[in-house]
Amino acid sequence: MVTITPTSSLAGDVLLFEVPAPRDEKWIAQLQERYPGLEIRWHTSELTMMPKPLPDEVYDGVTLLVGFMPHPAEKLPKVRYVQLMSAGADRWITNDLYKNPNVTFCTANGTHAPQIAEWVIGTWLMANHQFLSYAEQQKKATWNRQPSLHIEDSPGLRMGILGYGAIGRHCARLGQALGMEVYAYTRSEKATPEARKDDSYVVPGTGDPAGLIPAKWYHGSSKESINEFLAQDLDLLVISLPLTDATKYIISKEQFDILAKKKTFVSNIARGQHINTDDLIEALKEGKIRGAALDVADPEPLTDGHPLWSAPNVFITPHVSWQTPHLFQRIQAVVERNLEGLSGQKPTLINVMNKTHGY
């Protein structure tokens, strides 16, 4: 039996869950037992890019918010903590709550890493082993080994991870298991073992918490530093950066020309606006890259009939790589840990955002 030690330091706080998940009565009861005087409100929302504002009585007095999409700042004047359900905050950066230095923002960094990394590796294997070609052949009920197809396995190939956060670290772990060499890129320098550690939430048994997997580390915020990284004969480029003004369209014609030397396979699971779509289509048509796997697009949603749909050697899914039945359970773990920090049981919070950098 789990012993719950009550603490009243959150007495008077109002915690609002505005989430696409059903109300969890058992968990709510556990939180209220542990934090006497904490009021919990729960609004089950639809997963939509254009959410509707909630009734005023739902917002009234809220001090702690867990949610996905932005809410009107004027409705939440008492909020001091916002827990996002996403790993990035690009949808929030123009919101006045985000701009308020007295409001702490925490991401759900780490909760999406296992499923998204599996999507990256799954699509990489699918492309390298020509699964789609054989799936089409199966529909015809014919047996043909298709000797003209190029099949390749992964040992000795090089994975470059542009953005070595939680998702990138688990991609590295899976890539290493396939025998790949991993190069990592971060905005700031990670010159020491301490700097390379991951202090965000980690699903047990996943990722690279100590930062030991990369054979080489690169860093910087300039186009020149990005280009140097891309020029490292990468077989697979994983884009797992947060979207900020500095990273918008970070992969365009110049970068595809660099990747053309190795004919890199490009995997984007971050945001569509990291890549210039017209330049991507050109790179695919001209064979500058061997292919691309995209869970995000620009525009998003990708419009019916858009030329990207019919570009050669591209696989597109509609921003679903984050999906798993275990996601909200992991987000609950982050919330529990941060409530301990807010109540003084722990000295710090986890997944705290650097609002200047945007992640």
CSV table of C-alpha atoms in Angstrom, one decimal:
chain,number,residue,atom,x,y,z
A,1,MET,CA,0.0,0.0,0.0
A,2,VAL,CA,1.2,3.5,-0.9
A,3,THR,CA,1.4,5.8,2.1
A,4,ILE,CA,0.4,9.4,1.1
A,5,THR,CA,1.9,12.2,3.2
A,6,PRO,CA,-0.5,15.2,3.2
A,7,THR,CA,0.9,18.7,2.7
A,8,SER,CA,-1.2,21.8,2.9
A,9,SER,CA,1.1,24.1,1.1
A,10,LEU,CA,-1.1,24.1,-2.0
A,11,ALA,CA,-4.2,25.0,0.0
A,12,GLY,CA,-6.1,27.7,-1.8
A,13,ASP,CA,-4.6,26.8,-5.2
A,14,VAL,CA,-7.0,25.9,-8.0
A,15,LEU,CA,-5.6,23.3,-10.5
A,16,LEU,CA,-7.3,23.2,-13.9
A,17,PHE,CA,-6.9,20.3,-16.2
A,18,GLU,CA,-8.0,21.2,-19.7
A,19,VAL,CA,-7.0,18.0,-21.5
A,20,PRO,CA,-8.2,15.5,-24.1
A,21,ALA,CA,-8.6,12.8,-21.6
A,22,PRO,CA,-11.5,11.6,-19.4
A,23,ARG,CA,-11.7,12.7,-15.8
A,24,ASP,CA,-9.6,10.4,-13.6
A,25,GLU,CA,-11.5,10.2,-10.3
A,26,LYS,CA,-9.0,7.9,-8.6
A,27,TRP,CA,-6.0,10.1,-9.4
A,28,ILE,CA,-7.9,13.3,-8.4
A,29,ALA,CA,-8.7,11.7,-5.1
A,30,GLN,CA,-5.1,10.8,-4.5
A,31,LEU,CA,-4.0,14.4,-5.3
A,32,GLN,CA,-6.6,15.9,-3.0
A,33,GLU,CA,-5.6,13.5,-0.2
A,34,ARG,CA,-2.0,14.5,-0.6
A,35,TYR,CA,-2.7,18.2,-0.9
A,36,PRO,CA,-5.6,19.2,1.4
A,37,GLY,CA,-7.3,22.4,0.2
A,38,LEU,CA,-6.2,22.0,-3.4
A,39,GLU,CA,-9.2,22.5,-5.7
A,40,ILE,CA,-9.1,20.4,-8.9
A,41,ARG,CA,-11.2,21.2,-11.9
A,42,TRP,CA,-11.2,19.0,-15.0
A,43,HIS,CA,-12.4,19.9,-18.5
A,44,THR,CA,-12.2,17.1,-21.1
A,45,SER,CA,-11.4,18.9,-24.3
A,46,GLU,CA,-11.2,17.9,-28.0
A,47,LEU,CA,-7.8,17.7,-29.6
A,48,THR,CA,-8.1,20.7,-31.9
A,49,MET,CA,-5.8,23.5,-33.1
A,50,MET,CA,-8.7,26.0,-32.6
A,51,PRO,CA,-10.0,25.4,-29.0
A,52,LYS,CA,-13.0,27.3,-27.7
A,53,PRO,CA,-12.5,29.4,-24.6
A,54,LEU,CA,-14.0,27.8,-21.5
A,55,PRO,CA,-16.8,29.4,-19.4
A,56,ASP,CA,-15.7,32.1,-17.1
A,57,GLU,CA,-16.6,30.1,-14.0
A,58,VAL,CA,-14.1,27.4,-15.1
A,59,TYR,CA,-11.3,29.9,-15.3
A,60,ASP,CA,-12.2,31.8,-12.1
A,61,GLY,CA,-9.4,31.6,-9.5
A,62,VAL,CA,-7.2,29.2,-11.4
A,63,THR,CA,-3.6,29.3,-10.3
A,64,LEU,CA,-2.2,26.1,-11.8
A,65,LEU,CA,-3.0,25.0,-15.4
A,66,VAL,CA,-2.4,21.8,-17.3
A,67,GLY,CA,-3.3,21.9,-21.0
A,68,PHE,CA,-2.2,21.8,-24.6
A,69,MET,CA,-3.4,24.9,-26.5
A,70,PRO,CA,-3.3,28.6,-25.2
A,71,HIS,CA,-6.0,30.2,-23.2
A,72,PRO,CA,-7.0,33.9,-22.9
A,73,ALA,CA,-4.5,35.4,-20.4
A,74,GLU,CA,-7.1,37.9,-19.2
A,75,LYS,CA,-9.2,35.1,-18.0
A,76,LEU,CA,-6.3,33.7,-15.9
A,77,PRO,CA,-4.8,36.6,-13.9
A,78,LYS,CA,-3.8,34.4,-11.0
A,79,VAL,CA,-2.0,31.6,-12.8
A,80,ARG,CA,1.6,31.0,-11.7
A,81,TYR,CA,2.3,27.6,-13.3
A,82,VAL,CA,1.4,26.2,-16.7
A,83,GLN,CA,2.1,22.6,-17.5
A,84,LEU,CA,2.1,21.9,-21.2
A,85,MET,CA,1.1,18.6,-22.7
A,86,SER,CA,3.5,19.2,-25.6
A,87,ALA,CA,7.3,19.1,-25.8
A,88,GLY,CA,7.3,22.5,-27.5
A,89,ALA,CA,5.7,25.8,-26.7
A,90,ASP,CA,5.6,27.5,-30.2
A,91,ARG,CA,1.8,27.9,-30.0
A,92,TRP,CA,2.1,29.8,-26.7
A,93,ILE,CA,4.9,32.3,-27.3
A,94,THR,CA,2.6,35.2,-28.3
A,95,ASN,CA,0.3,34.6,-25.3
A,96,ASP,CA,0.5,37.1,-22.5
A,97,LEU,CA,0.8,34.3,-19.9
A,98,TYR,CA,3.9,33.1,-21.6
A,99,LYS,CA,5.3,36.7,-21.7
A,100,ASN,CA,4.6,37.1,-18.0
A,101,PRO,CA,7.9,36.5,-16.1
A,102,ASN,CA,6.0,35.5,-13.0
A,103,VAL,CA,4.4,32.5,-14.7
A,104,THR,CA,6.5,29.3,-14.9
A,105,PHE,CA,6.1,27.1,-17.9
A,106,CYS,CA,7.0,23.5,-18.0
A,107,THR,CA,6.9,21.2,-21.0
A,108,ALA,CA,5.9,17.5,-21.3
A,109,ASN,CA,9.4,16.8,-22.5
A,110,GLY,CA,10.2,13.1,-22.3
A,111,THR,CA,6.7,11.9,-22.3
A,112,HIS,CA,6.6,11.6,-26.2
A,113,ALA,CA,10.1,10.2,-26.7
A,114,PRO,CA,9.5,6.5,-26.9
A,115,GLN,CA,6.7,6.5,-29.4
A,116,ILE,CA,8.1,9.2,-31.6
A,117,ALA,CA,11.6,7.6,-31.7
A,118,GLU,CA,9.9,4.3,-32.7
A,119,TRP,CA,8.2,6.2,-35.5
A,120,VAL,CA,11.5,7.6,-36.7
A,121,ILE,CA,13.2,4.2,-36.6
A,122,GLY,CA,10.1,2.4,-38.0
A,123,THR,CA,10.0,4.7,-41.1
A,124,TRP,CA,13.8,4.4,-41.5
A,125,LEU,CA,13.6,0.6,-41.6
A,126,MET,CA,10.6,0.8,-43.9
A,127,ALA,CA,12.5,2.9,-46.4
A,128,ASN,CA,15.7,0.9,-46.2
A,129,HIS,CA,14.0,-2.4,-46.5
A,130,GLN,CA,11.5,-1.3,-49.2
A,131,PHE,CA,8.5,-2.5,-47.2
A,132,LEU,CA,6.1,-0.3,-49.1
A,133,SER,CA,7.2,-1.8,-52.5
A,134,TYR,CA,6.6,-5.3,-51.2
A,135,ALA,CA,3.2,-4.2,-49.6
A,136,GLU,CA,2.1,-3.0,-53.0
A,137,GLN,CA,3.2,-6.3,-54.6
A,138,GLN,CA,1.3,-8.3,-52.0
A,139,LYS,CA,-1.9,-6.6,-53.1
A,140,LYS,CA,-1.3,-8.1,-56.5
A,141,ALA,CA,-0.8,-11.6,-54.9
A,142,THR,CA,2.4,-12.2,-56.7
A,143,TRP,CA,5.8,-13.5,-55.5
A,144,ASN,CA,8.7,-11.4,-56.8
A,145,ARG,CA,11.9,-10.6,-55.0
A,146,GLN,CA,12.3,-7.4,-57.1
A,147,PRO,CA,16.1,-7.7,-57.4
A,148,SER,CA,16.3,-4.1,-58.7
A,149,LEU,CA,15.3,-2.7,-55.3
A,150,HIS,CA,18.1,-1.3,-53.2
A,151,ILE,CA,18.0,-2.8,-49.7
A,152,GLU,CA,20.4,-1.6,-46.9
A,153,ASP,CA,20.8,-2.4,-43.3
A,154,SER,CA,22.0,0.1,-40.6
A,155,PRO,CA,25.3,-1.1,-39.0
A,156,GLY,CA,28.0,1.4,-39.7
A,157,LEU,CA,25.7,4.1,-41.0
A,158,ARG,CA,25.6,7.5,-39.4
A,159,MET,CA,22.6,9.2,-37.7
A,160,GLY,CA,22.7,12.9,-37.2
A,161,ILE,CA,20.3,14.3,-34.6
A,162,LEU,CA,19.5,18.0,-35.0
A,163,GLY,CA,18.2,18.8,-31.5
A,164,TYR,CA,19.4,16.4,-28.8
A,165,GLY,CA,16.5,16.6,-26.4
A,166,ALA,CA,14.5,13.7,-25.0
A,167,ILE,CA,13.2,12.6,-28.4
A,168,GLY,CA,16.6,12.9,-30.0
A,169,ARG,CA,18.2,10.9,-27.2
A,170,HIS,CA,15.9,8.0,-27.6
A,171,CYS,CA,16.4,8.0,-31.4
A,172,ALA,CA,20.1,7.8,-30.6
A,173,ARG,CA,19.5,4.8,-28.2
A,174,LEU,CA,17.5,2.9,-30.9
A,175,GLY,CA,20.0,3.9,-33.6
A,176,GLN,CA,22.9,2.7,-31.5
A,177,ALA,CA,21.0,-0.6,-31.0
A,178,LEU,CA,20.9,-1.0,-34.8
A,179,GLY,CA,24.7,-0.4,-35.0
A,180,MET,CA,24.6,3.2,-36.1
A,181,GLU,CA,27.1,5.9,-35.2
A,182,VAL,CA,25.3,8.9,-33.7
A,183,TYR,CA,26.3,12.6,-34.1
A,184,ALA,CA,24.4,15.1,-31.9
A,185,TYR,CA,23.7,18.8,-32.5
A,186,THR,CA,22.6,21.2,-29.7
A,187,ARG,CA,22.2,25.0,-29.6
A,188,SER,CA,24.6,25.4,-26.7
A,189,GLU,CA,27.9,23.7,-26.2
A,190,LYS,CA,28.0,20.4,-24.2
A,191,ALA,CA,31.7,20.2,-23.5
A,192,THR,CA,31.6,18.4,-20.1
A,193,PRO,CA,30.0,15.2,-18.9
A,194,GLU,CA,27.8,17.2,-16.6
A,195,ALA,CA,26.6,19.4,-19.4
A,196,ARG,CA,25.6,16.4,-21.5
A,197,LYS,CA,23.2,15.0,-18.9
A,198,ASP,CA,19.5,15.2,-19.4
A,199,ASP,CA,17.6,16.7,-16.5
A,200,SER,CA,14.2,16.4,-18.0
A,201,TYR,CA,11.6,13.6,-17.4
A,202,VAL,CA,12.7,10.3,-18.7
A,203,VAL,CA,10.6,7.2,-19.2
A,204,PRO,CA,12.6,4.4,-17.4
A,205,GLY,CA,14.8,2.4,-19.7
A,206,THR,CA,14.8,4.9,-22.5
A,207,GLY,CA,16.9,7.7,-23.9
A,208,ASP,CA,20.4,8.7,-23.2
A,209,PRO,CA,20.2,10.4,-19.7
A,210,ALA,CA,24.0,10.6,-19.3
A,211,GLY,CA,24.7,11.8,-22.8
A,212,LEU,CA,27.1,9.0,-23.6
A,213,ILE,CA,25.8,7.8,-27.0
A,214,PRO,CA,27.0,10.4,-29.5
A,215,ALA,CA,30.4,9.8,-31.0
A,216,LYS,CA,30.6,13.6,-31.8
A,217,TRP,CA,28.8,16.7,-30.5
A,218,TYR,CA,28.2,19.8,-32.5
A,219,HIS,CA,26.7,23.1,-31.4
A,220,GLY,CA,25.8,26.6,-32.4
A,221,SER,CA,22.9,28.8,-33.5
A,222,SER,CA,24.3,30.1,-36.7
A,223,LYS,CA,23.6,28.9,-40.2
A,224,GLU,CA,27.3,28.1,-40.6
A,225,SER,CA,27.3,25.8,-37.6
A,226,ILE,CA,24.2,24.0,-38.8
A,227,ASN,CA,25.8,23.5,-42.3
A,228,GLU,CA,29.0,22.1,-40.7
A,229,PHE,CA,26.9,19.5,-38.9
A,230,LEU,CA,24.9,18.6,-42.0
A,231,ALA,CA,28.2,18.1,-44.0
A,232,GLN,CA,29.2,15.2,-41.8
A,233,ASP,CA,28.1,12.5,-44.3
A,234,LEU,CA,24.9,11.7,-42.5
A,235,ASP,CA,22.9,8.7,-43.7
A,236,LEU,CA,19.9,9.7,-41.6
A,237,LEU,CA,19.1,13.2,-40.4
A,238,VAL,CA,16.5,13.4,-37.5
A,239,ILE,CA,15.0,16.8,-37.0
A,240,SER,CA,13.9,17.1,-33.4
A,241,LEU,CA,14.3,20.8,-32.7
A,242,PRO,CA,11.8,23.1,-31.0
A,243,LEU,CA,10.3,25.7,-33.4
A,244,THR,CA,11.6,29.2,-32.7
A,245,ASP,CA,12.3,32.2,-34.9
A,246,ALA,CA,15.9,30.9,-35.1
A,247,THR,CA,15.0,27.4,-36.3
A,248,LYS,CA,12.2,28.3,-38.8
A,249,TYR,CA,13.1,27.0,-42.2
A,250,ILE,CA,16.4,25.8,-40.9
A,251,ILE,CA,16.5,23.2,-43.7
A,252,SER,CA,16.2,24.9,-47.1
A,253,LYS,CA,17.8,24.7,-50.6
A,254,GLU,CA,21.3,25.4,-49.3
A,255,GLN,CA,21.1,22.7,-46.7
A,256,PHE,CA,19.6,20.1,-49.2
A,257,ASP,CA,22.6,20.9,-51.5
A,258,ILE,CA,24.9,19.9,-48.6
A,259,LEU,CA,22.9,16.7,-47.8
A,260,ALA,CA,23.1,15.8,-51.5
A,261,LYS,CA,26.7,14.6,-51.1
A,262,LYS,CA,25.5,11.6,-49.1
A,263,LYS,CA,21.9,11.5,-50.3
A,264,THR,CA,20.8,11.7,-46.7
A,265,PHE,CA,17.4,10.4,-45.6
A,266,VAL,CA,15.5,13.1,-43.8
A,267,SER,CA,13.1,12.4,-40.9
A,268,ASN,CA,11.1,15.3,-39.4
A,269,ILE,CA,9.0,14.8,-36.3
A,270,ALA,CA,9.3,18.3,-34.9
A,271,ARG,CA,7.5,21.0,-36.8
A,272,GLY,CA,6.7,21.4,-40.5
A,273,GLN,CA,8.1,24.9,-40.6
A,274,HIS,CA,11.6,23.6,-39.9
A,275,ILE,CA,11.7,22.7,-43.6
A,276,ASN,CA,11.1,24.8,-46.7
A,277,THR,CA,8.5,22.7,-48.4
A,278,ASP,CA,9.2,23.8,-51.9
A,279,ASP,CA,12.9,23.1,-51.5
A,280,LEU,CA,12.1,19.7,-50.0
A,281,ILE,CA,9.9,18.8,-53.0
A,282,GLU,CA,12.7,19.9,-55.3
A,283,ALA,CA,15.3,17.9,-53.3
A,284,LEU,CA,13.1,14.8,-53.6
A,285,LYS,CA,12.4,15.2,-57.3
A,286,GLU,CA,16.1,15.8,-58.1
A,287,GLY,CA,17.3,13.0,-56.0
A,288,LYS,CA,19.4,15.2,-53.7
A,289,ILE,CA,18.1,13.1,-50.7
A,290,ARG,CA,17.3,9.4,-50.8
A,291,GLY,CA,13.9,10.1,-49.2
A,292,ALA,CA,12.0,11.7,-46.4
A,293,ALA,CA,9.6,10.6,-43.6
A,294,LEU,CA,7.4,13.4,-42.3
A,295,ASP,CA,5.0,13.4,-39.4
A,296,VAL,CA,4.6,17.2,-39.8
A,297,ALA,CA,4.2,19.5,-42.7
A,298,ASP,CA,4.1,23.1,-43.8
A,299,PRO,CA,1.3,23.9,-44.3
A,300,GLU,CA,-0.3,21.8,-41.6
A,301,PRO,CA,-2.7,20.2,-42.2
A,302,LEU,CA,-1.2,19.5,-45.6
A,303,THR,CA,-3.9,20.5,-48.1
A,304,ASP,CA,-5.6,18.0,-50.4
A,305,GLY,CA,-3.7,17.7,-53.7
A,306,HIS,CA,-0.6,19.5,-52.4
A,307,PRO,CA,2.5,18.6,-54.5
A,308,LEU,CA,4.3,17.1,-51.5
A,309,TRP,CA,1.8,14.3,-51.4
A,310,SER,CA,3.0,13.0,-54.8
A,311,ALA,CA,6.7,13.8,-54.5
A,312,PRO,CA,8.9,10.7,-54.9
A,313,ASN,CA,10.3,8.7,-51.9
A,314,VAL,CA,8.3,10.5,-49.3
A,315,PHE,CA,6.2,9.0,-46.5
A,316,ILE,CA,3.7,11.3,-44.7
A,317,THR,CA,1.6,10.8,-41.6
A,318,PRO,CA,-0.8,13.5,-40.2
A,319,HIS,CA,1.1,14.4,-37.0
A,320,VAL,CA,0.4,11.2,-35.2
A,321,SER,CA,3.8,10.0,-34.0
A,322,TRP,CA,3.2,11.2,-30.5
A,323,GLN,CA,0.2,8.9,-30.0
A,324,THR,CA,0.3,6.1,-27.4
A,325,PRO,CA,-2.2,4.9,-24.8
A,326,HIS,CA,0.5,5.7,-22.2
A,327,LEU,CA,1.0,9.4,-22.9
A,328,PHE,CA,-1.3,10.8,-20.2
A,329,GLN,CA,0.0,8.5,-17.6
A,330,ARG,CA,3.5,9.9,-18.3
A,331,ILE,CA,2.2,13.5,-18.2
A,332,GLN,CA,0.6,12.7,-14.9
A,333,ALA,CA,4.0,11.7,-13.6
A,334,VAL,CA,5.4,15.1,-14.6
A,335,VAL,CA,2.5,16.9,-13.0
A,336,GLU,CA,3.0,14.9,-9.8
A,337,ARG,CA,6.7,15.7,-9.7
A,338,ASN,CA,6.0,19.4,-10.3
A,339,LEU,CA,3.3,19.6,-7.6
A,340,GLU,CA,6.0,18.3,-5.2
A,341,GLY,CA,8.2,21.2,-6.3
A,342,LEU,CA,5.4,23.8,-6.1
A,343,SER,CA,4.4,22.6,-2.6
A,344,GLY,CA,8.0,22.7,-1.4
A,345,GLN,CA,8.5,18.9,-1.1
A,346,LYS,CA,11.2,19.1,-3.8
A,347,PRO,CA,13.6,22.0,-4.3
A,348,THR,CA,13.0,22.4,-8.0
A,349,LEU,CA,10.5,21.7,-10.8
A,350,ILE,CA,11.4,19.6,-13.9
A,351,ASN,CA,11.0,20.4,-17.6
A,352,VAL,CA,11.1,24.1,-16.8
A,353,MET,CA,11.2,26.2,-20.0
A,354,ASN,CA,13.8,28.8,-20.9
A,355,LYS,CA,11.4,31.4,-22.3
A,356,THR,CA,14.2,33.3,-24.0
A,357,HIS,CA,15.3,30.3,-26.0
A,358,GLY,CA,11.7,29.1,-26.5
A,359,TYR,CA,12.1,25.6,-25.1
